[in-house]
Structures are given as structure tokens and as C-alpha cells.
GROMACS .gro file of C-alpha atoms in nm:
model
  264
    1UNK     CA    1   0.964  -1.858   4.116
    2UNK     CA    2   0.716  -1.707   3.863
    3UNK     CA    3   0.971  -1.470   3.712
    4UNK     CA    4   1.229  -1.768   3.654
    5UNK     CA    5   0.961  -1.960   3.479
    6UNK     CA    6   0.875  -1.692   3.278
    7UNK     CA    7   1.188  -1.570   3.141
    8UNK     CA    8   1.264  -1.971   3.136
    9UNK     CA    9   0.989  -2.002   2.896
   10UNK     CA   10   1.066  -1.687   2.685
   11UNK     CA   11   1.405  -1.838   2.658
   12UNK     CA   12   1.259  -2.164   2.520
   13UNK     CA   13   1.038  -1.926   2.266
   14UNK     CA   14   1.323  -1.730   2.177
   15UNK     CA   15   1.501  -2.108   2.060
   16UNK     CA   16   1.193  -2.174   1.785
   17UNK     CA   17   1.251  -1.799   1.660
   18UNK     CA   18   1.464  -1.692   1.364
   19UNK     CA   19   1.632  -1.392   1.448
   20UNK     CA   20   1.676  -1.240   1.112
   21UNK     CA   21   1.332  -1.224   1.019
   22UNK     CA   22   1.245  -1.061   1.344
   23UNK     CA   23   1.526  -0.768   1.282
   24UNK     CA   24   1.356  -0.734   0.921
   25UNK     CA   25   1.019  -0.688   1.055
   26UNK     CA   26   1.197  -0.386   1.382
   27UNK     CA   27   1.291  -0.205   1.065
   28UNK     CA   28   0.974  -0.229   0.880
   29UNK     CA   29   0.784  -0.145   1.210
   30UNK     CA   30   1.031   0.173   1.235
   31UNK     CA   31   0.965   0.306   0.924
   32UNK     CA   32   0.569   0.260   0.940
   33UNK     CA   33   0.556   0.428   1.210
   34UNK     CA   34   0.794   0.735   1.094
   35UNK     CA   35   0.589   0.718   0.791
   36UNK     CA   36   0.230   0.762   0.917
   37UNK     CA   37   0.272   1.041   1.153
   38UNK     CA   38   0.260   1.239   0.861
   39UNK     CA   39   0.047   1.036   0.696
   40UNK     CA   40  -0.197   1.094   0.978
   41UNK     CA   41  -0.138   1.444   1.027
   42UNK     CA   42  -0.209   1.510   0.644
   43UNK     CA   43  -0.517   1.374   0.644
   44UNK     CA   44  -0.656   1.516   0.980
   45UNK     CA   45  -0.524   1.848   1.004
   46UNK     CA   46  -0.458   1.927   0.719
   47UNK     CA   47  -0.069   1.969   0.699
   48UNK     CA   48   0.127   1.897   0.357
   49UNK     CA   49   0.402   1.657   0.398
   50UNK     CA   50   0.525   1.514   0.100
   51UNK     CA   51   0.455   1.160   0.130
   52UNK     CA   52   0.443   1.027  -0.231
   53UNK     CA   53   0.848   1.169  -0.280
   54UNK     CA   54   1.154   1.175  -0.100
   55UNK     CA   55   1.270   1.025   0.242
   56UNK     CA   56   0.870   0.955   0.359
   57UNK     CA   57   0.805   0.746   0.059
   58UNK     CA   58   1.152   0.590   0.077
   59UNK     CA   59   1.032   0.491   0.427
   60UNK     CA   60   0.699   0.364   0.299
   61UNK     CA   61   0.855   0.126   0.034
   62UNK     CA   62   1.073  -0.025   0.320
   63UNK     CA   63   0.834  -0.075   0.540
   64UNK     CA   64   0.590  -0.222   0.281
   65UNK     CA   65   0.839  -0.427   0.059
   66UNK     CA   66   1.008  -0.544   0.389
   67UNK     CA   67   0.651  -0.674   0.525
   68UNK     CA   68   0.562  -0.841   0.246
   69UNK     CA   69   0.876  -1.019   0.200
   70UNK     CA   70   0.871  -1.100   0.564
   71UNK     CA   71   0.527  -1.291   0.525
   72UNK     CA   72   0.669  -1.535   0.252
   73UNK     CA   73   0.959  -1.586   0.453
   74UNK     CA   74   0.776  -1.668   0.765
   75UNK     CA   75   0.542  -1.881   0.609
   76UNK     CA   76   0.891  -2.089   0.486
   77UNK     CA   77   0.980  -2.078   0.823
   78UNK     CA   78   0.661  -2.232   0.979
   79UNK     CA   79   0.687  -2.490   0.694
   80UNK     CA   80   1.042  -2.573   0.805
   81UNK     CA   81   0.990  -2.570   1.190
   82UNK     CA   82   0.668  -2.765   1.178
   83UNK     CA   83   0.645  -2.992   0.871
   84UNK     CA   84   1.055  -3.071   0.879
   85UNK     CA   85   1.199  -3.080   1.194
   86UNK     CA   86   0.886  -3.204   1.373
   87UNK     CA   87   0.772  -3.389   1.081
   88UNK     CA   88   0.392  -3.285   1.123
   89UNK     CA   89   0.236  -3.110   0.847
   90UNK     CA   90  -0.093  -3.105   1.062
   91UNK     CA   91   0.032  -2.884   1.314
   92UNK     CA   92   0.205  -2.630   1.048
   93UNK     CA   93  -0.184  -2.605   0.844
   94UNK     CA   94  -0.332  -2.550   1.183
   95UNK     CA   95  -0.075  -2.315   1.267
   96UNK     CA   96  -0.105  -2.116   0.943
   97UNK     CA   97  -0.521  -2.134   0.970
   98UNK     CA   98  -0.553  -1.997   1.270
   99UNK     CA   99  -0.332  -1.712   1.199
  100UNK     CA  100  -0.494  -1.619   0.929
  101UNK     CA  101  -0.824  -1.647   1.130
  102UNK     CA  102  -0.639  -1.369   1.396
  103UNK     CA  103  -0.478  -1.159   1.047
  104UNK     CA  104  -0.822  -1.155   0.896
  105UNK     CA  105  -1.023  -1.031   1.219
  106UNK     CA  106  -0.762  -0.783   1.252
  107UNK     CA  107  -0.841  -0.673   0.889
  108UNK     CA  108  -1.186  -0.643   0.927
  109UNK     CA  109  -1.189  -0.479   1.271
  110UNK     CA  110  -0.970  -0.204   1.072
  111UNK     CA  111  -1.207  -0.212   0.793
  112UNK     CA  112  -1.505  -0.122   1.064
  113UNK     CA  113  -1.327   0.116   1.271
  114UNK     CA  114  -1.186   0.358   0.964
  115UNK     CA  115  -1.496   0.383   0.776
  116UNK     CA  116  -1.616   0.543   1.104
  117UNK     CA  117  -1.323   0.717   1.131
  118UNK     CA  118  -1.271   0.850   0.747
  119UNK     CA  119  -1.619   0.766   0.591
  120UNK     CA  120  -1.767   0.562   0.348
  121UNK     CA  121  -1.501   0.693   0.044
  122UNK     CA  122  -1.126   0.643   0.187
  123UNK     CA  123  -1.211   0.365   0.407
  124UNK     CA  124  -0.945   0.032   0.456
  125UNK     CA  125  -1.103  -0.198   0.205
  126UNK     CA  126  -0.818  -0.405   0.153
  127UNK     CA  127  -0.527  -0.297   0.321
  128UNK     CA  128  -0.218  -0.498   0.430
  129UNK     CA  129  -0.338  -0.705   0.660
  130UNK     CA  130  -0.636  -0.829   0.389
  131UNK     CA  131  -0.338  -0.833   0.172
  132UNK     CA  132  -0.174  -1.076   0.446
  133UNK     CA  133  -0.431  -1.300   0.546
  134UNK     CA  134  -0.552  -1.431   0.174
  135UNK     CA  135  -0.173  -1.437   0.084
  136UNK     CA  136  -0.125  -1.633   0.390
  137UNK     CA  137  -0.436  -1.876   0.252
  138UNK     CA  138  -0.334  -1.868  -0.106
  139UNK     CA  139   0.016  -1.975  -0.055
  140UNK     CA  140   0.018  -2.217   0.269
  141UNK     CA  141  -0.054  -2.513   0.053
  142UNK     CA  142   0.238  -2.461  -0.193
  143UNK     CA  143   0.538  -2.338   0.020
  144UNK     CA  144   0.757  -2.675  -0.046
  145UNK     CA  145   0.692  -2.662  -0.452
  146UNK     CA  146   0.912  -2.394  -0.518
  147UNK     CA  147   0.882  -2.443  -0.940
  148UNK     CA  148   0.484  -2.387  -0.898
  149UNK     CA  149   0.555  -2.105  -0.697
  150UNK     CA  150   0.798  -1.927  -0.949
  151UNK     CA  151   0.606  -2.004  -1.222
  152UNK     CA  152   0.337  -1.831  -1.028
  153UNK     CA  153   0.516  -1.535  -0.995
  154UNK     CA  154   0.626  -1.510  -1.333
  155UNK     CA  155   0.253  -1.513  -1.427
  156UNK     CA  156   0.123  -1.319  -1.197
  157UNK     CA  157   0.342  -1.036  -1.327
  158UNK     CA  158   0.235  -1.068  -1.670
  159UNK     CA  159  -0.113  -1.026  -1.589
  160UNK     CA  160  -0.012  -0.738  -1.372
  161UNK     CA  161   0.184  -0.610  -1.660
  162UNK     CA  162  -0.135  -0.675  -1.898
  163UNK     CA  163  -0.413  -0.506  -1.657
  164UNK     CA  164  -0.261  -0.213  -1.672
  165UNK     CA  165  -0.332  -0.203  -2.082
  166UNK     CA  166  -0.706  -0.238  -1.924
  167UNK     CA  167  -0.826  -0.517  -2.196
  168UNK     CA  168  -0.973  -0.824  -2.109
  169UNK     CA  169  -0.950  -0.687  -1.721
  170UNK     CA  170  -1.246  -0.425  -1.806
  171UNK     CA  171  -1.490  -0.716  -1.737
  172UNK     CA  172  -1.383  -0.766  -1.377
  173UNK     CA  173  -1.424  -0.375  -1.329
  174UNK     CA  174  -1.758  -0.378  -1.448
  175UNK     CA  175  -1.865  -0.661  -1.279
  176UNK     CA  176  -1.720  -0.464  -0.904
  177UNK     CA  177  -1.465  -0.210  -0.884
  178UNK     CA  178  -1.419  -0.311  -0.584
  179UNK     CA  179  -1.295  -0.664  -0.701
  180UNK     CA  180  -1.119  -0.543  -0.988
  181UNK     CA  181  -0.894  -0.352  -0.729
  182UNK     CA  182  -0.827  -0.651  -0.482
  183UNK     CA  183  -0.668  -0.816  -0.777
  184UNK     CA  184  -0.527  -0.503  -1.000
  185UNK     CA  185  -0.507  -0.149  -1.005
  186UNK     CA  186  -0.676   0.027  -1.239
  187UNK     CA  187  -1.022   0.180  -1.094
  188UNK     CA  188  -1.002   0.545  -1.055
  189UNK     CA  189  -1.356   0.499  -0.899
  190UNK     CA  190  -1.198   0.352  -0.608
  191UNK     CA  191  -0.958   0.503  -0.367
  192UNK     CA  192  -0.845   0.381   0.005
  193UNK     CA  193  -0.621   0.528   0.230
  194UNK     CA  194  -0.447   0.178   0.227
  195UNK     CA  195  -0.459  -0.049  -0.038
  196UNK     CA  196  -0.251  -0.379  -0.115
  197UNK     CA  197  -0.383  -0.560  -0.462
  198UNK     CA  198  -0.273  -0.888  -0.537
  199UNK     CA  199  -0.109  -0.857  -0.835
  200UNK     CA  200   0.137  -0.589  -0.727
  201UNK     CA  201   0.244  -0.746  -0.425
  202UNK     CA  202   0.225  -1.106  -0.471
  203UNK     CA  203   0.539  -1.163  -0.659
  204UNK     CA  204   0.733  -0.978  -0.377
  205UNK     CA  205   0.573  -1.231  -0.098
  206UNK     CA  206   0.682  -1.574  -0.339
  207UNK     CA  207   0.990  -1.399  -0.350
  208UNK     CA  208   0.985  -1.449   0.020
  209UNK     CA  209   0.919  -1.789   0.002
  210UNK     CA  210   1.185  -1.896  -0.274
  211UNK     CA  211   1.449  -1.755  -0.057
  212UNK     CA  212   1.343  -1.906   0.205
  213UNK     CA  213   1.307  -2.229   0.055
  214UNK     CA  214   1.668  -2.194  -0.080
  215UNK     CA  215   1.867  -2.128   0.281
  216UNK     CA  216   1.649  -2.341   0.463
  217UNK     CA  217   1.591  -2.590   0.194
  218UNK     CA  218   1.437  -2.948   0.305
  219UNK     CA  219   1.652  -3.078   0.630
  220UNK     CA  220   1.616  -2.945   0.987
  221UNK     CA  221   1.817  -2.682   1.068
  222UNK     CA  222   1.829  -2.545   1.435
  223UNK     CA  223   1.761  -2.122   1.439
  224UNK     CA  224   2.073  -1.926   1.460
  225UNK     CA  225   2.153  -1.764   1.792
  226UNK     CA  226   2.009  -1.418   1.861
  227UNK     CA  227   2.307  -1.133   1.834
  228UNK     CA  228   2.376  -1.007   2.089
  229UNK     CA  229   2.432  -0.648   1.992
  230UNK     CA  230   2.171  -0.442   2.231
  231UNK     CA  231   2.053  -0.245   1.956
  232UNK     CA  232   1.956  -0.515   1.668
  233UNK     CA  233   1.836  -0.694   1.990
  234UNK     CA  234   1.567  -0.431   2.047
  235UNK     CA  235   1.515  -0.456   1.680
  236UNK     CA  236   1.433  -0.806   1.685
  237UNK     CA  237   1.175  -0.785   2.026
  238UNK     CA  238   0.982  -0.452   1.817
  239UNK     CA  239   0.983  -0.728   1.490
  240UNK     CA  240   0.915  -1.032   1.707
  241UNK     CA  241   0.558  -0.808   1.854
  242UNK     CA  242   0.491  -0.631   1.474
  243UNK     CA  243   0.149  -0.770   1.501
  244UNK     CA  244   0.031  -0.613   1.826
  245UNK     CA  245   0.266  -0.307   1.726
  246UNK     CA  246   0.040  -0.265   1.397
  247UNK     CA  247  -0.290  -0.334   1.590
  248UNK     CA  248  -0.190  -0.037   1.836
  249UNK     CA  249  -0.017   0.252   1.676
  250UNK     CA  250  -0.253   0.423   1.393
  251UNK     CA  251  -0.543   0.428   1.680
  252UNK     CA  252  -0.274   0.603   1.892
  253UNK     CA  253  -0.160   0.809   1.620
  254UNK     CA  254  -0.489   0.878   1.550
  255UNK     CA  255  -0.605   0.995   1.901
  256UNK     CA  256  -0.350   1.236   1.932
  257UNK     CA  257  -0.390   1.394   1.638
  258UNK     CA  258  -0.736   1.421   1.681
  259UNK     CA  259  -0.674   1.602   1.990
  260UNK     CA  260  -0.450   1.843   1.840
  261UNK     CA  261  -0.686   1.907   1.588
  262UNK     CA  262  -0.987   1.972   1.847
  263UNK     CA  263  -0.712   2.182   2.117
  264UNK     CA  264  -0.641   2.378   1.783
   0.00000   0.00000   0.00000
């Protein structure tokens, strides 16, 4: 009786879910992971992968562009599940809060744990999930006024475009580096082994959202059945769990290495 009310209420889960997005996010999760094993080993013993060329950057644009995109898109989604079909804008805001509550603990739990694991230099100061969860803030409030949003973009691109020219941007760097990198990229004095700023990144998230805004638009539209091809399947159930996936696999990745490098 407990398994067939289980799987009964996966099953009613799985109806509120939008497939593609899910398959998006299995690829992205694939190509992390492919990605930081070398990464990893790199850094901890000392091996010399070439991860800024060829097929391990290739993999690290996917996953990263793919993520990003995926968080505009989702937040669309919410939007559309919550504030459309159910007609309660209450519930979609209290959904988005809290997960940026459970993105942002995440982020700072990661912050803690590599600065004891790399040291006070190449620490996660803002990584992707610090990228995510003021992203997630920033753009909750504006996901239905897609003209605001593009013209967002648009500027948001032309300061990025302008920062790197230095300027008028000097003043945030001498105020904090550490600022000036959250929002551009132009401090040589700081360096992180992961680093999202805002200005880079941003315009590929609103991406996210116009497209989202433009196949979903403004009337309910019921989530398109799962496929049913085993394979993108899987895919979907490693997108649907990205978040724990993330959470999990650099400690792992770490460990082992670690290991290696102490069996060694």
C-alpha cells in the first residue's frame, strides 16, 4: 500500500513537471560532472588537463550556458504554473523565496566548506549557485514584463561591454574588489575557482525567461507528456534531482581524489 501511494504521488509530481527543462538540466549535470574530474584532479594532484581548450571547455560552456538558461526558464515556468493556471501569485513569490532561501544556504555552505578546503585565495566567493539565488531574487518580480526584461538585457550588456574599457567601473574596484567582481570582471586581484558575475551571465538567464514567456505566453497550458524513450527518460530524473546532484558530487569528487593523492 505504501509503494502504490508513493509512485501514485510521484506520478501526480511528474504531471506539474515540464519535461524539457528537466532533459536540459541531465545534460548540463553530465557535462559538469565530466568536466570537474579534471578540474579536480588538476588542482589536487597536480595533473595537466587542458581545461580552458578543447572538448573539457566545450563541456564547461554546456553545462554552464545550459544552467543558466535553465534558471530563467524555470522561473517562467513557476510563473506559469502558479500565477496562471492556479491564478495565485502568492503561492509562486513564496515558492520562488523559499528557494532562493535553500539556493543561497547551499551557496554559502560551499563558500565555508572550500575555503577550508582550498584556502583563503581560490575560495567559492560567488559561484553559480550565488549566481542563482540573487538572479532568482532579482528577476522573480519581473518574469511577466517581458519589454523590461529585454531592455534589461540589452543594458546589461552594454555595461558589460563598457567595464571591460575599466572607466567609470574603477570606482567600484576600489571601493571592494570583491564587489567589483560580483558585478564585472575585471580584478586581477581576485581569483576563485568558480566564479559567475552578473553582468556576464545575466543576459543568458533573461534569455531564459523571454523564451519562456514566448511558448508559454499568458494562458494555462497543461505540461507535455514525458517521452518515453528510456534514455532521455533517465535524462530527465538526473535534471529533475540537479540540485541534490550539485550539492553531492564535487565533495565526492573531492574525497576521492584526496585519497589518491594521500595513497600516492
Amino acid at each position: 500500500m505504501y509503494s502504490s501511494l508513493s509512485k501514485e504521488r510521484h506520478e501526480n509530481k511528474d504531471k506539474h513537471r515540464y519535461w524539457l527543462p528537466d532533459f536540459l538540466k541531465g545534460i548540463a549535470v553530465i557535462a559538469m560532472i565530466l568536466f570537474h574530474i579534471p578540474y579536480m584532479s588538476n588542482i589536487i594532484i597536480n595533473t595537466k588537463y587542458k581545461i580552458n581548450s578543447g572538448l573539457l571547455l566545450i563541456l564547461a560552456r554546456i553545462a554552464q550556458f545550459i544552467f543558466i538558461f535553465s534558471i530563467g526558464l524555470n522561473i517562467t515556468l513557476s510563473f506559469h504554473q502558479n500565477a496562471i493556471c492556479d491564478n495565485n501569485r502568492i503561492i509562486y513569490y513564496r515558492k520562488q523565496l523559499k528557494r532562493v532561501i535553500k539556493i543561497g544556504l547551499l551557496a554559502l555552505f560551499i563558500t565555508i566548506i572550500t575555503k577550508f578546503a582550498f584556502g583563503p585565495d581560490i575560495y567559492v566567493k560567488f559561484g553559480i549557485m550565488h549566481f542563482a539565488a540573487v538572479s532568482i531574487f532579482l528577476f522573480m518580480w519581473t518574469v511577466d514584463r517581458p519589454i523590461f526584461n529585454f531592455c534589461a538585457m540589452i543594458l546589461i550588456l552594454i555595461l558589460d561591454v563598457i567595464s571591460k574599457y575599466q572607466g567609470p567601473f574603477k570606482i567600484i574596484e576600489n571601493i571592494s574588489p570583491h564587489l567589483e567582481m560580483i558585478t564585472f570582471a575585471n580584478s586581477y586581484s581576485y581569483y576563485s575557482i568558480d566564479h559567475f558575475n552578473l553582468a556576464s551571465w545575466l543576459p543568458i538567464l533573461i534569455v531564459g525567461l523571454l523564451i519562456g514567456n514566448l511558448f508559454f505566453g499568458y494562458e494555462c497550458k497543461k505540461p507535455s507528456k514525458s517521452t518515453k524513450n528510456v534514455h532521455m527518460r533517465n535524462m530527465e530524473i538526473i535534471g529533475a534531482n540537479s540540485f541534490l546532484i550539485y550539492a553531492i558530487h564535487f565533495p565526492i569528487i573531492y574525497v576521492i581524489f584526496r585519497l589518491l593523492k594521500t595513497i600516492s
